[in-house]
């Protein structure tokens, strides 16, 4: 009888222990992402994913997975690089891009960013070449990709007073809110038609304004600076109400010289370089 009274407790304890071990959720590496493209050859299929749907002109965080077409299993040990190319009537060129890195050690998702400074049109288009190595064997795929114009200005390309060609792109917040937002922006320069390295140790001053509301600004903005060389720039964007905002910009080099952009005054209502958001 004593054994029968103890047995249910043992069973419950074992069951609880098993349940606890199995309830640890698997990492969802694709949470919040939408598949935007598949590129395939006879051996593999590459799936491209992006936050907030399709690719567009400007900054694009892109995730990808490589599927073995024979086993339908996703590859976890690939080494990947990519090269986006814009095909124009008289030339081709690339754009700023990051290396492709693994999201997690045990996962199968790889990620990086590409900044399309131009949108496609009826005669000019982007393609994406992906080179990858699995188990010492090299593969490559190239496909045309859709890069429509963004609804608001999220990337600006200009020549600074130092005669350098720059690209500045808005990366975050994806979902702006009333209040203080963490803001992320990238700054790159054109080394040549195919190489666009990140610019280090500059500053991007911001002055958000609402043109429809007397061009008023907002308090507690923090200009964007780079924390780690080669990385993006971080600051704070203050939005006091919903609606259309123009984020006026000034790019300063490491010595504090303004390379492009104007301070907003009674006589100057907007900078020549800016981003737009509406929410």
mmCIF file of C-alpha atoms in Angstrom:
data_model
loop_
_atom_site.group_PDB
_atom_site.id
_atom_site.type_symbol
_atom_site.label_atom_id
_atom_site.label_comp_id
_atom_site.label_asym_id
_atom_site.label_seq_id
_atom_site.Cartn_x
_atom_site.Cartn_y
_atom_site.Cartn_z
ATOM 1 C CA UNK A 1 0.000 0.000 0.000
ATOM 2 C CA UNK A 2 2.861 2.360 0.841
ATOM 3 C CA UNK A 3 4.305 1.702 -2.654
ATOM 4 C CA UNK A 4 0.994 2.547 -4.317
ATOM 5 C CA UNK A 5 0.797 5.862 -2.487
ATOM 6 C CA UNK A 6 4.326 6.846 -3.588
ATOM 7 C CA UNK A 7 4.003 5.714 -7.228
ATOM 8 C CA UNK A 8 1.715 8.545 -8.449
ATOM 9 C CA UNK A 9 4.120 11.099 -7.025
ATOM 10 C CA UNK A 10 7.024 9.468 -8.872
ATOM 11 C CA UNK A 11 5.072 9.425 -12.139
ATOM 12 C CA UNK A 12 4.072 13.078 -11.772
ATOM 13 C CA UNK A 13 7.664 14.059 -10.994
ATOM 14 C CA UNK A 14 9.006 12.188 -14.058
ATOM 15 C CA UNK A 15 6.284 13.644 -16.285
ATOM 16 C CA UNK A 16 6.955 17.162 -15.046
ATOM 17 C CA UNK A 17 10.673 16.731 -15.651
ATOM 18 C CA UNK A 18 10.150 15.482 -19.218
ATOM 19 C CA UNK A 19 7.668 18.249 -19.964
ATOM 20 C CA UNK A 20 10.066 20.887 -18.673
ATOM 21 C CA UNK A 21 12.889 19.636 -20.915
ATOM 22 C CA UNK A 22 10.706 19.473 -24.028
ATOM 23 C CA UNK A 23 8.980 22.810 -23.509
ATOM 24 C CA UNK A 24 12.062 24.854 -24.387
ATOM 25 C CA UNK A 25 10.970 26.504 -27.655
ATOM 26 C CA UNK A 26 13.182 26.211 -30.713
ATOM 27 C CA UNK A 27 14.642 29.491 -31.930
ATOM 28 C CA UNK A 28 12.429 30.944 -34.658
ATOM 29 C CA UNK A 29 15.052 32.520 -36.869
ATOM 30 C CA UNK A 30 12.470 33.763 -39.378
ATOM 31 C CA UNK A 31 10.128 35.495 -36.934
ATOM 32 C CA UNK A 32 8.778 38.696 -38.455
ATOM 33 C CA UNK A 33 10.330 37.996 -41.863
ATOM 34 C CA UNK A 34 8.666 37.461 -45.240
ATOM 35 C CA UNK A 35 10.083 35.399 -48.099
ATOM 36 C CA UNK A 36 10.691 37.737 -51.032
ATOM 37 C CA UNK A 37 12.618 35.605 -53.530
ATOM 38 C CA UNK A 38 13.753 32.087 -54.404
ATOM 39 C CA UNK A 39 16.810 31.433 -56.572
ATOM 40 C CA UNK A 40 17.451 27.846 -57.638
ATOM 41 C CA UNK A 41 19.866 25.639 -59.524
ATOM 42 C CA UNK A 42 19.808 21.854 -59.843
ATOM 43 C CA UNK A 43 21.506 21.399 -56.466
ATOM 44 C CA UNK A 44 20.177 24.092 -54.146
ATOM 45 C CA UNK A 45 17.431 26.655 -53.623
ATOM 46 C CA UNK A 46 18.300 29.961 -51.957
ATOM 47 C CA UNK A 47 15.431 31.664 -50.129
ATOM 48 C CA UNK A 48 15.636 35.411 -49.433
ATOM 49 C CA UNK A 49 13.693 36.936 -46.527
ATOM 50 C CA UNK A 50 13.129 40.508 -45.409
ATOM 51 C CA UNK A 51 11.420 42.392 -42.616
ATOM 52 C CA UNK A 52 8.297 44.279 -43.763
ATOM 53 C CA UNK A 53 7.942 42.509 -47.086
ATOM 54 C CA UNK A 54 9.612 43.261 -50.398
ATOM 55 C CA UNK A 55 13.016 44.710 -51.179
ATOM 56 C CA UNK A 56 13.048 48.431 -51.913
ATOM 57 C CA UNK A 57 15.293 51.350 -52.718
ATOM 58 C CA UNK A 58 17.313 52.111 -49.587
ATOM 59 C CA UNK A 59 18.578 50.000 -46.689
ATOM 60 C CA UNK A 60 17.495 46.352 -46.690
ATOM 61 C CA UNK A 61 18.185 43.838 -43.921
ATOM 62 C CA UNK A 62 18.169 40.503 -45.781
ATOM 63 C CA UNK A 63 18.144 36.964 -44.383
ATOM 64 C CA UNK A 64 18.694 33.846 -46.479
ATOM 65 C CA UNK A 65 18.523 30.070 -46.249
ATOM 66 C CA UNK A 66 20.034 27.454 -48.577
ATOM 67 C CA UNK A 67 18.029 24.283 -49.134
ATOM 68 C CA UNK A 68 19.444 21.037 -50.502
ATOM 69 C CA UNK A 69 17.081 20.108 -53.341
ATOM 70 C CA UNK A 70 17.673 16.379 -52.857
ATOM 71 C CA UNK A 71 17.135 16.091 -49.096
ATOM 72 C CA UNK A 72 14.982 19.221 -48.573
ATOM 73 C CA UNK A 73 17.235 20.002 -45.601
ATOM 74 C CA UNK A 74 18.608 23.474 -44.932
ATOM 75 C CA UNK A 75 22.373 23.925 -44.961
ATOM 76 C CA UNK A 76 24.012 24.935 -41.666
ATOM 77 C CA UNK A 77 27.684 25.035 -42.650
ATOM 78 C CA UNK A 78 27.863 27.324 -45.688
ATOM 79 C CA UNK A 79 30.214 30.231 -46.274
ATOM 80 C CA UNK A 80 28.424 32.932 -48.273
ATOM 81 C CA UNK A 81 29.208 36.202 -50.062
ATOM 82 C CA UNK A 82 27.066 38.335 -52.353
ATOM 83 C CA UNK A 83 27.388 41.024 -54.999
ATOM 84 C CA UNK A 84 24.434 43.204 -56.057
ATOM 85 C CA UNK A 85 24.858 44.902 -59.439
ATOM 86 C CA UNK A 86 22.804 47.647 -61.109
ATOM 87 C CA UNK A 87 22.728 47.301 -64.899
ATOM 88 C CA UNK A 88 22.403 50.663 -66.636
ATOM 89 C CA UNK A 89 22.553 51.597 -70.311
ATOM 90 C CA UNK A 90 26.185 52.735 -70.275
ATOM 91 C CA UNK A 91 27.598 51.195 -67.084
ATOM 92 C CA UNK A 92 27.185 48.817 -64.201
ATOM 93 C CA UNK A 93 27.766 49.529 -60.525
ATOM 94 C CA UNK A 94 27.240 47.968 -57.124
ATOM 95 C CA UNK A 95 26.179 49.485 -53.785
ATOM 96 C CA UNK A 96 26.958 49.379 -50.059
ATOM 97 C CA UNK A 97 26.638 45.910 -48.578
ATOM 98 C CA UNK A 98 27.677 43.947 -45.510
ATOM 99 C CA UNK A 99 29.318 40.536 -45.209
ATOM 100 C CA UNK A 100 26.903 37.597 -44.884
ATOM 101 C CA UNK A 101 27.074 36.023 -41.426
ATOM 102 C CA UNK A 102 25.367 33.156 -39.612
ATOM 103 C CA UNK A 103 22.506 34.227 -37.337
ATOM 104 C CA UNK A 104 23.066 31.443 -34.772
ATOM 105 C CA UNK A 105 25.522 28.576 -34.347
ATOM 106 C CA UNK A 106 22.933 25.796 -34.636
ATOM 107 C CA UNK A 107 20.597 27.506 -37.103
ATOM 108 C CA UNK A 108 20.378 27.674 -40.882
ATOM 109 C CA UNK A 109 19.713 31.390 -41.411
ATOM 110 C CA UNK A 110 22.380 33.774 -42.704
ATOM 111 C CA UNK A 111 21.990 37.548 -42.710
ATOM 112 C CA UNK A 112 23.390 40.858 -43.876
ATOM 113 C CA UNK A 113 22.308 44.127 -45.470
ATOM 114 C CA UNK A 114 22.295 45.684 -48.936
ATOM 115 C CA UNK A 115 21.691 49.379 -49.661
ATOM 116 C CA UNK A 116 20.130 49.901 -53.085
ATOM 117 C CA UNK A 117 20.783 53.581 -53.771
ATOM 118 C CA UNK A 118 18.730 53.467 -56.975
ATOM 119 C CA UNK A 119 15.398 51.933 -57.878
ATOM 120 C CA UNK A 120 14.825 49.797 -60.951
ATOM 121 C CA UNK A 121 13.007 51.209 -63.968
ATOM 122 C CA UNK A 122 11.870 49.963 -67.359
ATOM 123 C CA UNK A 123 15.411 49.715 -68.745
ATOM 124 C CA UNK A 124 17.683 49.499 -65.676
ATOM 125 C CA UNK A 125 17.669 46.624 -63.216
ATOM 126 C CA UNK A 126 19.458 44.980 -60.292
ATOM 127 C CA UNK A 127 20.706 41.433 -60.106
ATOM 128 C CA UNK A 128 22.199 39.607 -57.147
ATOM 129 C CA UNK A 129 25.091 37.151 -57.404
ATOM 130 C CA UNK A 130 25.488 34.792 -54.448
ATOM 131 C CA UNK A 131 28.677 32.742 -54.092
ATOM 132 C CA UNK A 132 28.703 30.022 -51.461
ATOM 133 C CA UNK A 133 30.838 27.114 -50.340
ATOM 134 C CA UNK A 134 29.576 23.922 -48.684
ATOM 135 C CA UNK A 135 31.980 21.234 -47.557
ATOM 136 C CA UNK A 136 34.796 22.712 -49.612
ATOM 137 C CA UNK A 137 32.771 22.796 -52.848
ATOM 138 C CA UNK A 138 32.016 26.170 -54.446
ATOM 139 C CA UNK A 139 28.692 27.158 -55.994
ATOM 140 C CA UNK A 140 27.239 30.340 -57.477
ATOM 141 C CA UNK A 141 23.816 31.692 -58.433
ATOM 142 C CA UNK A 142 22.753 34.971 -60.054
ATOM 143 C CA UNK A 143 19.220 36.292 -60.447
ATOM 144 C CA UNK A 144 17.433 39.522 -61.314
ATOM 145 C CA UNK A 145 15.747 41.007 -58.226
ATOM 146 C CA UNK A 146 12.933 43.543 -57.887
ATOM 147 C CA UNK A 147 13.957 46.843 -56.281
ATOM 148 C CA UNK A 148 11.075 49.336 -56.600
ATOM 149 C CA UNK A 149 11.328 52.956 -55.499
ATOM 150 C CA UNK A 150 10.640 53.617 -51.831
ATOM 151 C CA UNK A 151 7.489 55.566 -50.988
ATOM 152 C CA UNK A 152 9.493 58.023 -48.870
ATOM 153 C CA UNK A 153 13.099 59.158 -49.184
ATOM 154 C CA UNK A 154 15.168 56.682 -47.163
ATOM 155 C CA UNK A 155 18.506 57.013 -48.958
ATOM 156 C CA UNK A 156 20.388 60.013 -50.293
ATOM 157 C CA UNK A 157 23.450 60.099 -52.550
ATOM 158 C CA UNK A 158 25.578 63.229 -52.885
ATOM 159 C CA UNK A 159 29.036 64.664 -53.393
ATOM 160 C CA UNK A 160 30.493 66.283 -50.287
ATOM 161 C CA UNK A 161 32.566 69.451 -50.139
ATOM 162 C CA UNK A 162 35.598 67.123 -50.052
ATOM 163 C CA UNK A 163 34.644 65.859 -53.564
ATOM 164 C CA UNK A 164 33.848 62.382 -52.179
ATOM 165 C CA UNK A 165 30.647 60.642 -53.263
ATOM 166 C CA UNK A 166 28.604 59.555 -50.205
ATOM 167 C CA UNK A 167 25.568 57.356 -49.624
ATOM 168 C CA UNK A 168 23.554 57.857 -46.427
ATOM 169 C CA UNK A 169 20.663 55.476 -45.691
ATOM 170 C CA UNK A 170 17.961 55.254 -43.019
ATOM 171 C CA UNK A 171 17.904 51.827 -41.348
ATOM 172 C CA UNK A 172 15.742 52.147 -38.204
ATOM 173 C CA UNK A 173 13.205 52.569 -36.637
ATOM 174 C CA UNK A 174 11.091 50.298 -38.827
ATOM 175 C CA UNK A 175 8.010 51.287 -36.837
ATOM 176 C CA UNK A 176 8.422 54.870 -35.578
ATOM 177 C CA UNK A 177 6.395 55.921 -32.548
ATOM 178 C CA UNK A 178 5.488 59.098 -30.733
ATOM 179 C CA UNK A 179 8.327 59.647 -28.277
ATOM 180 C CA UNK A 180 12.054 58.927 -28.363
ATOM 181 C CA UNK A 181 13.071 56.381 -31.006
ATOM 182 C CA UNK A 182 16.394 54.592 -31.372
ATOM 183 C CA UNK A 183 17.645 55.704 -34.774
ATOM 184 C CA UNK A 184 20.134 53.811 -36.962
ATOM 185 C CA UNK A 185 21.680 55.142 -40.173
ATOM 186 C CA UNK A 186 24.512 53.989 -42.440
ATOM 187 C CA UNK A 187 27.163 56.179 -44.066
ATOM 188 C CA UNK A 188 29.319 54.911 -46.936
ATOM 189 C CA UNK A 189 31.550 56.404 -49.626
ATOM 190 C CA UNK A 190 32.065 55.372 -53.227
ATOM 191 C CA UNK A 191 35.619 54.054 -53.561
ATOM 192 C CA UNK A 192 34.905 52.951 -57.134
ATOM 193 C CA UNK A 193 31.885 51.648 -59.060
ATOM 194 C CA UNK A 194 31.917 48.299 -57.266
ATOM 195 C CA UNK A 195 33.168 49.150 -53.758
ATOM 196 C CA UNK A 196 31.417 51.278 -51.129
ATOM 197 C CA UNK A 197 33.193 51.034 -47.762
ATOM 198 C CA UNK A 198 31.645 52.323 -44.535
ATOM 199 C CA UNK A 199 32.764 55.771 -43.410
ATOM 200 C CA UNK A 200 34.254 55.826 -39.899
ATOM 201 C CA UNK A 201 34.175 58.428 -37.136
ATOM 202 C CA UNK A 202 31.894 60.974 -38.823
ATOM 203 C CA UNK A 203 28.759 62.543 -37.318
ATOM 204 C CA UNK A 204 25.270 62.878 -38.777
ATOM 205 C CA UNK A 205 23.320 65.766 -37.273
ATOM 206 C CA UNK A 206 19.523 65.488 -37.407
ATOM 207 C CA UNK A 207 16.767 68.075 -37.196
ATOM 208 C CA UNK A 208 13.314 66.499 -37.646
ATOM 209 C CA UNK A 209 10.601 68.933 -38.793
ATOM 210 C CA UNK A 210 6.893 68.811 -39.614
ATOM 211 C CA UNK A 211 6.427 71.000 -42.715
ATOM 212 C CA UNK A 212 2.615 70.905 -42.423
ATOM 213 C CA UNK A 213 2.702 72.129 -38.811
ATOM 214 C CA UNK A 214 4.718 75.321 -39.106
ATOM 215 C CA UNK A 215 7.923 73.335 -39.652
ATOM 216 C CA UNK A 216 8.227 72.760 -35.908
ATOM 217 C CA UNK A 217 10.982 70.528 -34.578
ATOM 218 C CA UNK A 218 11.140 68.286 -31.506
ATOM 219 C CA UNK A 219 13.177 68.134 -28.286
ATOM 220 C CA UNK A 220 15.783 65.645 -27.076
ATOM 221 C CA UNK A 221 17.138 64.475 -30.422
ATOM 222 C CA UNK A 222 20.620 62.948 -30.291
ATOM 223 C CA UNK A 223 22.902 63.221 -33.323
ATOM 224 C CA UNK A 224 24.129 59.957 -34.810
ATOM 225 C CA UNK A 225 27.641 58.681 -34.169
ATOM 226 C CA UNK A 226 29.449 55.437 -34.859
ATOM 227 C CA UNK A 227 30.311 53.235 -31.875
ATOM 228 C CA UNK A 228 32.335 50.563 -33.705
ATOM 229 C CA UNK A 229 34.464 51.172 -36.802
ATOM 230 C CA UNK A 230 32.844 49.764 -39.935
ATOM 231 C CA UNK A 231 29.428 49.691 -38.283
ATOM 232 C CA UNK A 232 26.242 51.761 -38.584
ATOM 233 C CA UNK A 233 25.573 55.053 -36.771
ATOM 234 C CA UNK A 234 23.265 55.360 -33.744
ATOM 235 C CA UNK A 235 21.314 58.222 -32.195
ATOM 236 C CA UNK A 236 17.890 59.242 -30.873
ATOM 237 C CA UNK A 237 14.976 60.534 -32.945
ATOM 238 C CA UNK A 238 12.247 62.469 -31.121
ATOM 239 C CA UNK A 239 8.777 62.480 -32.707
ATOM 240 C CA UNK A 240 6.140 64.474 -30.852
ATOM 241 C CA UNK A 241 3.109 63.490 -32.937
ATOM 242 C CA UNK A 242 2.025 61.262 -35.805
ATOM 243 C CA UNK A 243 2.155 62.519 -39.386
ATOM 244 C CA UNK A 244 4.729 63.406 -42.009
ATOM 245 C CA UNK A 245 8.243 64.290 -40.825
ATOM 246 C CA UNK A 246 11.253 65.478 -42.803
ATOM 247 C CA UNK A 247 14.484 64.542 -41.008
ATOM 248 C CA UNK A 248 16.968 67.179 -42.100
ATOM 249 C CA UNK A 249 20.598 66.036 -42.130
ATOM 250 C CA UNK A 250 24.097 67.454 -41.938
ATOM 251 C CA UNK A 251 27.101 65.195 -42.489
ATOM 252 C CA UNK A 252 30.252 66.205 -40.579
ATOM 253 C CA UNK A 253 33.678 64.620 -40.977
ATOM 254 C CA UNK A 254 35.985 63.571 -38.140
ATOM 255 C CA UNK A 255 37.228 67.145 -37.628
ATOM 256 C CA UNK A 256 33.708 68.590 -37.448
ATOM 257 C CA UNK A 257 33.632 70.110 -40.932
ATOM 258 C CA UNK A 258 30.195 70.057 -42.567
ATOM 259 C CA UNK A 259 30.497 68.133 -45.827
ATOM 260 C CA UNK A 260 26.870 68.444 -46.886
ATOM 261 C CA UNK A 261 23.589 69.720 -45.499
ATOM 262 C CA UNK A 262 22.329 72.954 -43.971
ATOM 263 C CA UNK A 263 21.189 73.987 -40.495
ATOM 264 C CA UNK A 264 17.508 74.928 -40.348
ATOM 265 C CA UNK A 265 16.847 78.628 -39.727
ATOM 266 C CA UNK A 266 14.062 81.118 -40.424
ATOM 267 C CA UNK A 267 15.600 81.592 -43.859
ATOM 268 C CA UNK A 268 16.406 77.895 -44.521
ATOM 269 C CA UNK A 269 13.376 75.640 -44.085
ATOM 270 C CA UNK A 270 14.974 72.363 -45.224
ATOM 271 C CA UNK A 271 18.375 70.784 -45.716
ATOM 272 C CA UNK A 272 19.535 69.612 -49.112
ATOM 273 C CA UNK A 273 19.935 66.097 -47.654
ATOM 274 C CA UNK A 274 17.131 64.512 -45.643
ATOM 275 C CA UNK A 275 14.993 61.435 -44.909
ATOM 276 C CA UNK A 276 11.198 61.223 -44.845
ATOM 277 C CA UNK A 277 8.944 59.222 -42.562
ATOM 278 C CA UNK A 278 5.183 59.156 -42.050
ATOM 279 C CA UNK A 279 3.275 57.192 -39.450
#
